[in-house]
CSV table of C-alpha atoms and ligand atoms in Angstrom, one decimal:
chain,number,residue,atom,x,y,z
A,69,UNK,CA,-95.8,-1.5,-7.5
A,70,UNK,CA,-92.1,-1.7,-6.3
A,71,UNK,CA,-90.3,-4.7,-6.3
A,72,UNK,CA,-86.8,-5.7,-4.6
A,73,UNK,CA,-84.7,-8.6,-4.9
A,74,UNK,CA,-82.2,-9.1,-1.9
A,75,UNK,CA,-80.1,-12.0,-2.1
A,76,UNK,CA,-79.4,-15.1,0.1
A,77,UNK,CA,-75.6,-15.6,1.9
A,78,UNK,CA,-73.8,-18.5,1.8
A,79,UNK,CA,-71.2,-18.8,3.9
A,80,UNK,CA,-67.9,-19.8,3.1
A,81,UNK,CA,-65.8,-19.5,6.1
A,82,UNK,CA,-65.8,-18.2,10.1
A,83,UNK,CA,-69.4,-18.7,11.1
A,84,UNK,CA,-69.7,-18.6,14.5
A,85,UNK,CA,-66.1,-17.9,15.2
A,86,UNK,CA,-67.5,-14.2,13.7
A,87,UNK,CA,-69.8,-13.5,16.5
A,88,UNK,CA,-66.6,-13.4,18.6
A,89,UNK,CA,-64.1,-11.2,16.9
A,90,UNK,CA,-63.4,-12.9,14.2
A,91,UNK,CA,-63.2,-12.3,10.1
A,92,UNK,CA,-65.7,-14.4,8.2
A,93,UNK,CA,-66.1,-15.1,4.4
A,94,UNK,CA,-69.7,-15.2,2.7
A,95,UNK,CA,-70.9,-14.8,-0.9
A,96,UNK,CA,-74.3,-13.1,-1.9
A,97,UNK,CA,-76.2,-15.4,-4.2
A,98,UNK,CA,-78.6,-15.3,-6.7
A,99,UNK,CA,-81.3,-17.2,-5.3
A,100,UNK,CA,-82.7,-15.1,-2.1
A,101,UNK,CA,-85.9,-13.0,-1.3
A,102,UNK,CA,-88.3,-11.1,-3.5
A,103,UNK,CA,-90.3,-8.2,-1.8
A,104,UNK,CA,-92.6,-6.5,-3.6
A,105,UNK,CA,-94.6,-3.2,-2.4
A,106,UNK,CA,-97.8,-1.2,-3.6
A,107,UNK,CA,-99.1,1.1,-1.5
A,108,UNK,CA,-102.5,1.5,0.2
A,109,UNK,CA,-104.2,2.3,3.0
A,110,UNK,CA,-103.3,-0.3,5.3
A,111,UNK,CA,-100.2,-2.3,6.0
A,112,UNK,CA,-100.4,-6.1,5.1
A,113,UNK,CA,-97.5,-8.3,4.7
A,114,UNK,CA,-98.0,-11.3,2.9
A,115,UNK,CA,-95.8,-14.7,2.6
A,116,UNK,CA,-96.3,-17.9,1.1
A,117,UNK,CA,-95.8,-21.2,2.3
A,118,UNK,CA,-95.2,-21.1,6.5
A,119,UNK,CA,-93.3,-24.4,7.6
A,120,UNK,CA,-95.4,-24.4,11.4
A,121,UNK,CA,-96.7,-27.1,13.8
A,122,UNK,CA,-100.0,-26.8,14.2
A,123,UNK,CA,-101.6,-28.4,17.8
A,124,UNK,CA,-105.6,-28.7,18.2
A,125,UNK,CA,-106.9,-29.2,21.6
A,126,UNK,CA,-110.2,-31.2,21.9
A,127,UNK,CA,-112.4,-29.9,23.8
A,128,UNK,CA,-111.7,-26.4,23.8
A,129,UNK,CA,-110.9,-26.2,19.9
A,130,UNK,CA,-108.2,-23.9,20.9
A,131,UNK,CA,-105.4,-24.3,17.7
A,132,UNK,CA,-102.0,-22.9,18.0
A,133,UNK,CA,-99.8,-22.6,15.1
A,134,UNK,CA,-95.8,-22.4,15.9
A,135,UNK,CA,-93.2,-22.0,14.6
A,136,UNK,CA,-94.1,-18.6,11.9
A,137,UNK,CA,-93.0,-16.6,15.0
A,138,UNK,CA,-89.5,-16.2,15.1
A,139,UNK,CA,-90.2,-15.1,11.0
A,140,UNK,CA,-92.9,-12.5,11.8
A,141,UNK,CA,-90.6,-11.1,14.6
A,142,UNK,CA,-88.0,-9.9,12.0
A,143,UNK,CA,-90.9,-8.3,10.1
A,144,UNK,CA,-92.7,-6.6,13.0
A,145,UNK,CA,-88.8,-5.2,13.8
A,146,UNK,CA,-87.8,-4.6,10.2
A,147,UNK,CA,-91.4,-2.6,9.8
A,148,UNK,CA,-90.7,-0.4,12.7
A,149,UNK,CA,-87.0,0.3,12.3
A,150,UNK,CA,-88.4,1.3,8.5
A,151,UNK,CA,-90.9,3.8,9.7
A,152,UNK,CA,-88.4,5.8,12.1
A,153,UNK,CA,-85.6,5.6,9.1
A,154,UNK,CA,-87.7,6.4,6.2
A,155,UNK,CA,-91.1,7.9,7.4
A,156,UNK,CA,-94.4,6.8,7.5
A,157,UNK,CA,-96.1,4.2,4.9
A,158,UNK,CA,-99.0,2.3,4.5
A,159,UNK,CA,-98.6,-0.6,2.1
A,160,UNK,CA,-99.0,-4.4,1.2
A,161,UNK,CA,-95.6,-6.4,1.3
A,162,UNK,CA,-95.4,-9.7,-0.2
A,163,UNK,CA,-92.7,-11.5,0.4
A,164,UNK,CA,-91.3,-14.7,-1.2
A,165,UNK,CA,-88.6,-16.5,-0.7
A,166,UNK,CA,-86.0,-19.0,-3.0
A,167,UNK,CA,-85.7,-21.1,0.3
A,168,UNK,CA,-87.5,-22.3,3.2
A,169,UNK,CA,-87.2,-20.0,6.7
A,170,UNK,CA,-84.1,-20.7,9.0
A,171,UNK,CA,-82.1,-23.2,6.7
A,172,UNK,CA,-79.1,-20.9,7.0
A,173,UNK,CA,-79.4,-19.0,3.8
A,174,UNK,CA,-79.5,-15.7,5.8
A,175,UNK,CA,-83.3,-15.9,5.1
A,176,UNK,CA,-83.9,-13.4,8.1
A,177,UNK,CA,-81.4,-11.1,7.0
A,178,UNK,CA,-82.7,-11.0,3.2
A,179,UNK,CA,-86.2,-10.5,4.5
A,180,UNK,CA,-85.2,-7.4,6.6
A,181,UNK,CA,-82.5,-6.2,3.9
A,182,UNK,CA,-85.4,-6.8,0.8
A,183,UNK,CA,-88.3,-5.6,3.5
A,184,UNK,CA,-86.4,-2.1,4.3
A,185,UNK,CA,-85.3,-1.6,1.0
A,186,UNK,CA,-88.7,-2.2,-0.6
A,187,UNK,CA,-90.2,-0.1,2.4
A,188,UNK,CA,-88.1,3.2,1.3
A,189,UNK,CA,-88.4,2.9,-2.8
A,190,UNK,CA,-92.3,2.7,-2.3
A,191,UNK,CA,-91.6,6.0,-0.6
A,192,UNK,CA,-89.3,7.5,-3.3
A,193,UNK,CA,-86.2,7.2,-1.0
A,194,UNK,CA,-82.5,5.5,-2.4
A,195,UNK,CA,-81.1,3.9,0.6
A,196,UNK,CA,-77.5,3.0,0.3
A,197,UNK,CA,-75.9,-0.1,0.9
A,198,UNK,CA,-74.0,0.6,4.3
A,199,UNK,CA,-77.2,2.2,5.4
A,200,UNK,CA,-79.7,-0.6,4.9
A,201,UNK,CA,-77.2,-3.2,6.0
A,202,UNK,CA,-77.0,-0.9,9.4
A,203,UNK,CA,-80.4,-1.2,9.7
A,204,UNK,CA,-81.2,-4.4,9.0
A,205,UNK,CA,-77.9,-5.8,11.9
A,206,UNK,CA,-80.4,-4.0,13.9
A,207,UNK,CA,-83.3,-6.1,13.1
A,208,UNK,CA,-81.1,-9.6,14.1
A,209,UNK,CA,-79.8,-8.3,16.9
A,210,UNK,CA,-83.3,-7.0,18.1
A,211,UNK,CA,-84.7,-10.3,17.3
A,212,UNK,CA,-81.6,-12.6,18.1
A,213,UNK,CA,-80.0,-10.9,20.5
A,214,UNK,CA,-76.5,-11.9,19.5
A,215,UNK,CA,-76.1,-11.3,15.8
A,216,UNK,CA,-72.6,-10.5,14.1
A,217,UNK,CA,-73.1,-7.8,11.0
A,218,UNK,CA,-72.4,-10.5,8.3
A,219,UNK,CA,-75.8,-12.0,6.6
A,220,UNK,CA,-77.1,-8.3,6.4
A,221,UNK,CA,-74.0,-6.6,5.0
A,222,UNK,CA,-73.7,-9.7,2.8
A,223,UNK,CA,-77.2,-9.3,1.4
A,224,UNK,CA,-76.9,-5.6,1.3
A,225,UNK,CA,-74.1,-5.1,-0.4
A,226,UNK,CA,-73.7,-8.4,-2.7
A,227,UNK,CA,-70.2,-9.9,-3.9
A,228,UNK,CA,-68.1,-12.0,-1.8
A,229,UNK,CA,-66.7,-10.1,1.3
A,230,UNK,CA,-64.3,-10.7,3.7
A,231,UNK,CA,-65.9,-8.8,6.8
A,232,UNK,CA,-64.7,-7.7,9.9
A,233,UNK,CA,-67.0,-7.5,12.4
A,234,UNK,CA,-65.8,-5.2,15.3
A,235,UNK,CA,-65.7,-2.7,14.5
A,236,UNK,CA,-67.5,-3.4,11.2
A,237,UNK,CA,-65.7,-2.9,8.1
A,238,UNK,CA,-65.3,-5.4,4.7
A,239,UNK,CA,-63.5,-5.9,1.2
A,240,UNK,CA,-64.2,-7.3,-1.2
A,241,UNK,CA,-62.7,-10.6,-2.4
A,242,UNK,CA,-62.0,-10.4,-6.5
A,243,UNK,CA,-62.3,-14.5,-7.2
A,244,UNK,CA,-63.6,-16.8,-10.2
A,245,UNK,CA,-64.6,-19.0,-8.0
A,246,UNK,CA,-68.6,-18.5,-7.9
A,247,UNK,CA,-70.7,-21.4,-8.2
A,248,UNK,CA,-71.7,-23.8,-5.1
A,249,UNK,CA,-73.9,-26.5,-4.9
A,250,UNK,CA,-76.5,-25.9,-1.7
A,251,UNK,CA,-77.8,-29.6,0.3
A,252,UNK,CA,-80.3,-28.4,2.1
A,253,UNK,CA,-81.3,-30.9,5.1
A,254,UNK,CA,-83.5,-30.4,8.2
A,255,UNK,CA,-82.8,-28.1,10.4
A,256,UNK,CA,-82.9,-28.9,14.1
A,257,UNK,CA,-83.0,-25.5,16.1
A,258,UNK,CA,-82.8,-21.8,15.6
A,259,UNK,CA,-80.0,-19.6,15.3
A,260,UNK,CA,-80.5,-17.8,18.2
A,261,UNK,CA,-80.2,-20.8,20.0
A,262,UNK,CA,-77.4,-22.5,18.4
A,263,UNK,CA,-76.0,-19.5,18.7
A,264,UNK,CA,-76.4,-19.4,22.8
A,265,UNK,CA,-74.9,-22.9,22.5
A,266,UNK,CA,-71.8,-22.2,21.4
A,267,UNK,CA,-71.5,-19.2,23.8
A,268,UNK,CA,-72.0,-21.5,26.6
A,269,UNK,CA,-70.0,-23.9,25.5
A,270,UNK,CA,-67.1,-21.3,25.4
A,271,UNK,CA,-68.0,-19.4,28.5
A,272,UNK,CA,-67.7,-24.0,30.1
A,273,UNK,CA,-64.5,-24.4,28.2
A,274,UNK,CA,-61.7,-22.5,28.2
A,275,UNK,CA,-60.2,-24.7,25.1
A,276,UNK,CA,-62.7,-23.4,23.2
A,277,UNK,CA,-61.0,-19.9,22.4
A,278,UNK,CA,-58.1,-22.1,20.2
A,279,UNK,CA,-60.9,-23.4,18.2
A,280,UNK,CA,-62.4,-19.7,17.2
A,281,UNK,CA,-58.4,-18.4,17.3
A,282,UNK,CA,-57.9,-21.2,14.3
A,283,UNK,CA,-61.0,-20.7,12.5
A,284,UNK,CA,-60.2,-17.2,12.4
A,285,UNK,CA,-57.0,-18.0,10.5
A,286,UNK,CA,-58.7,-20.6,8.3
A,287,UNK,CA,-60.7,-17.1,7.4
A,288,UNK,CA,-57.0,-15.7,6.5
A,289,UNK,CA,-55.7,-18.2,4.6
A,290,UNK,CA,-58.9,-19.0,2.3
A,291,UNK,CA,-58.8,-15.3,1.5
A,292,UNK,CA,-55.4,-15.9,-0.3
A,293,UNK,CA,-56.8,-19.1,-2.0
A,294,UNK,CA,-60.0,-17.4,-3.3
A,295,UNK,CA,-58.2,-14.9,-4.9
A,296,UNK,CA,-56.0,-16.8,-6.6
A,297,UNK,CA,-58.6,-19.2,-7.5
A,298,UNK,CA,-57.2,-22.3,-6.0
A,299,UNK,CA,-60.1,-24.7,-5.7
A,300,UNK,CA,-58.7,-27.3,-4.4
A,301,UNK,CA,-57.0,-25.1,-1.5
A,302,UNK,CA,-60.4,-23.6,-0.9
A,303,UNK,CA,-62.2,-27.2,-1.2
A,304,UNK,CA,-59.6,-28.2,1.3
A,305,UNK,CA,-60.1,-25.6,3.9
A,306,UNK,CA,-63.6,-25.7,3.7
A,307,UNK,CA,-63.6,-29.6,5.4
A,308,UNK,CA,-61.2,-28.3,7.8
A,309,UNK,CA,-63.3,-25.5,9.1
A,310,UNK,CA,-66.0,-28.0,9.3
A,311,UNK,CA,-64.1,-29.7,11.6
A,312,UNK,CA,-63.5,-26.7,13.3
A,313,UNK,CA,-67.1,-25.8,13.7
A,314,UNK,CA,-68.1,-30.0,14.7
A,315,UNK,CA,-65.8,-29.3,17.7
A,316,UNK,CA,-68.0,-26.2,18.5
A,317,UNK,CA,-71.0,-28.6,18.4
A,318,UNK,CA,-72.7,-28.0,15.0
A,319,UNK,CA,-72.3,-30.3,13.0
A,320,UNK,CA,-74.2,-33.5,12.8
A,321,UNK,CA,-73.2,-36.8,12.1
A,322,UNK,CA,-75.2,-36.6,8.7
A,323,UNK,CA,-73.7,-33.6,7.4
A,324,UNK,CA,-70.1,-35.8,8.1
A,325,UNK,CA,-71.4,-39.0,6.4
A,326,UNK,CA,-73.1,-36.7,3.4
A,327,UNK,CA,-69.7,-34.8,2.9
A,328,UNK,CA,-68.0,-38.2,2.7
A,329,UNK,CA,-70.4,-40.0,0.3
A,330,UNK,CA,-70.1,-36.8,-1.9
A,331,UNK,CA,-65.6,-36.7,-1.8
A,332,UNK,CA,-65.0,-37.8,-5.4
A,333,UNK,CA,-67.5,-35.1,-6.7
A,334,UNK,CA,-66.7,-32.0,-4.7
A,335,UNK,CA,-63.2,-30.2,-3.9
A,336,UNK,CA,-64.8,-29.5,-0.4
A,337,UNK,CA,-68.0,-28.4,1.8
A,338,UNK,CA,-69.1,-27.6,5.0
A,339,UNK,CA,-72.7,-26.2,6.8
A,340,UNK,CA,-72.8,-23.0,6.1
A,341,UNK,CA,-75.0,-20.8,9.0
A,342,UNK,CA,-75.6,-21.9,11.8
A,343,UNK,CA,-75.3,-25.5,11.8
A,344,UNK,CA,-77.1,-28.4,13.2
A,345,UNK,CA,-78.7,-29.1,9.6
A,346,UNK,CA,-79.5,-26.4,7.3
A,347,UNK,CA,-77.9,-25.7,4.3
A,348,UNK,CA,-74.3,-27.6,3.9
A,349,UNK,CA,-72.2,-25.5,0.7
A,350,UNK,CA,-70.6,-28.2,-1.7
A,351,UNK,CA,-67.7,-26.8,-3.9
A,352,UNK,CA,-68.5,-28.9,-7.2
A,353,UNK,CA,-66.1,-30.7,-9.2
A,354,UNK,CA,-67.9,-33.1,-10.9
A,355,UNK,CA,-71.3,-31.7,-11.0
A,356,UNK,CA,-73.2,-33.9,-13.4
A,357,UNK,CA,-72.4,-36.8,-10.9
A,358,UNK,CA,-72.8,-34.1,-7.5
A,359,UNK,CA,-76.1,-33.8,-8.9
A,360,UNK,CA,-77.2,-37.3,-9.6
A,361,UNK,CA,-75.5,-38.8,-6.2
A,362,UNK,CA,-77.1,-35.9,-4.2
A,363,UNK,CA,-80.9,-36.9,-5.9
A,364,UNK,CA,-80.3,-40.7,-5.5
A,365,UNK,CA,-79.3,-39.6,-1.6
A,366,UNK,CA,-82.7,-37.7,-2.0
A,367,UNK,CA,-81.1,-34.6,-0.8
A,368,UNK,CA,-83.1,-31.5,-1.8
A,369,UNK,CA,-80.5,-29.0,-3.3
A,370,UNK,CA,-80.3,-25.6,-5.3
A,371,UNK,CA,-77.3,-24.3,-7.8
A,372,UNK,CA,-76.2,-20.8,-7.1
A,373,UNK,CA,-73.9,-18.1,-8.5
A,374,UNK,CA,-72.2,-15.0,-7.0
A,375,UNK,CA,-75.0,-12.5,-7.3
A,376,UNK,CA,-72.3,-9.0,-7.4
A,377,UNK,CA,-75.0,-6.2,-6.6
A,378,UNK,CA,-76.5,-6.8,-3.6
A,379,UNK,CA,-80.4,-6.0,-2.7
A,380,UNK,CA,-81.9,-3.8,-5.3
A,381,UNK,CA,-85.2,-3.0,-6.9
A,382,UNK,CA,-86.1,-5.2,-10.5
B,193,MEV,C1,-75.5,-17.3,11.1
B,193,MEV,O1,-75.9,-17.1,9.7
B,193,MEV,C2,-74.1,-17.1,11.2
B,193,MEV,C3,-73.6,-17.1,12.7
B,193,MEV,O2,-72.2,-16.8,12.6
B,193,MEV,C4,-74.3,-16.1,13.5
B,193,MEV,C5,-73.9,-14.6,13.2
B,193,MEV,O3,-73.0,-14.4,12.5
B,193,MEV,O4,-74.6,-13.8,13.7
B,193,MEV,C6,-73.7,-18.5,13.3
């Protein structure tokens, strides 16, 4: 049996503003997905807990169960896009993941980074970094139509990386700074359509562009502080890109009130994905107290670290 560990992204800074041009910051961690792989004669993938809605119709007895969809489109894509890259292969896939689905932990884009990679080692095949993240762009953008090349080079590759999307290139960002606190709240909405959100807002208001234009040099400016290790910089910027991504429509009043609660404890945070709940990325500073004011807020979070390598098999 194979198994591959491909790591969640956090992002730091240019969410959003990335799908337009813009550089973005994100960190691989080293909580993510683990995908393991033994062949057979039949091709099974298997998850664990599904977060769906389930409706029953009296009468009828009809049930419907939503919301797994949006997941198993990613692995119908990443499954096919596997079989023209690497050749054919019949196997059962497990797949388990560090977080729930969609909270803006790049969870689609470790599950087609850790399902394409574990897809070519069961066949004996070393697929590079650059490769597998090309691929698994592909997957998003097949299943979210608009998709910048960030979560999946992110997870591919591991490390903190400054990437440009268009055309796609990246470095890497040499910082100590490499622990962040994760809040996760509810989500309300998928990418794809917090995404098409922000693209009609833009397309509405021409004002709009300024906001991307200064996230973009938010991007530029936290580069500097990360490599110098300037938490209090990077704490600082990270609220201000917040702001940046509120104006854009993303961020809810809770995330606001949470960040403010949490001031004397962190040097800064902001949502991180998407937006519109999710995962919000708290720089600590005072992380005994973080901790205990996050569980008295009964905030479900998760510690993380820079995770350098990228997907891989264990
Ligand atoms: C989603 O994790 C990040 C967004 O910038 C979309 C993307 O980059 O494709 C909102």
């Amino acid at each position: 049996m194979i198994r591959v560990f491909a790591p969640g992204v956090v992002k730091l800074f240019g969410e959003h503003a990335v799908v337009y041009g813009k550089p973005a910051i994100a960190v691989a961690v080293d909580k993510g997905v683990e995908v393991s792989c033994e062949r057979g004669d039949r091709t099974v993938v298997r998850t664990g807990k599904a977060y769906v809605d389930i409706e029953y119709e009296r009468g009828t007895g009809a049930t419907h169960a939503r919301g797994h969809e949006a997941f198993l489109s990613y692995v119908a894509s990443a499954l096919r896009r596997a079989e023209e890259a690497f050749g054919r292969l019949t196997a059962v896939f497990e797949i388990r993941g560090d977080f729930p689905p969609s909270v803006g932990a790049a969870t689609s884009a470790s599950v087609s980074v850790g399902l394409l990679k574990a897809y070519s080692a069961c066949l004996g095949v070393d697929v590079g970094a650059t490769e597998l993240a090309k691929l698994a762009h592909g997957v998003e953008l097949e299943v979210q139509g608009a998709a910048s090349p960030m979560d999946t080079a992110v997870s591919a590759i591991g490390g903190m990386l400054r990437i440009e999307p268009n055309p796609f290139s990246y470095r890497r960002i040499d910082s100590a700074v490499g622990e962040f606190v994760l809040a996760i709240l509810p989500r309300r909405g998928l990418t794809k359509d917090i995404v098409a959100d922000v693209r009609a807002l833009r397309s509405r208001r021409r004002s709009v562009d300024a906001v991307i234009e200064a996230i973009g040099r938010v991007v530029d400016e936290a580069e500097g502080c990360l490599a110098s290790n300037d938490l209090a910089c990077v704490g600082e910027l990270m609220e201000i890109n917040n702001w940046l991504l509120g104006a854009l429509g993303v961020v809810g009043h809770e995330v606001v009130a949470m960040l403010r609660y949490l001031k004397p404890y962190i040097f800064g945070g902001k949502i991180s994905g998407a937006g519109r709940g999710g995962i919000v990325v708290l720089l600590p500073k005072r992380r005994g107290e973080l901790r205990e004011a996050l569980a008295a807020m009964e905030v479900p979070s998760v510690e993380v670290a820079v995770d350098r390598n990228g997907a891989r098999v264990i």
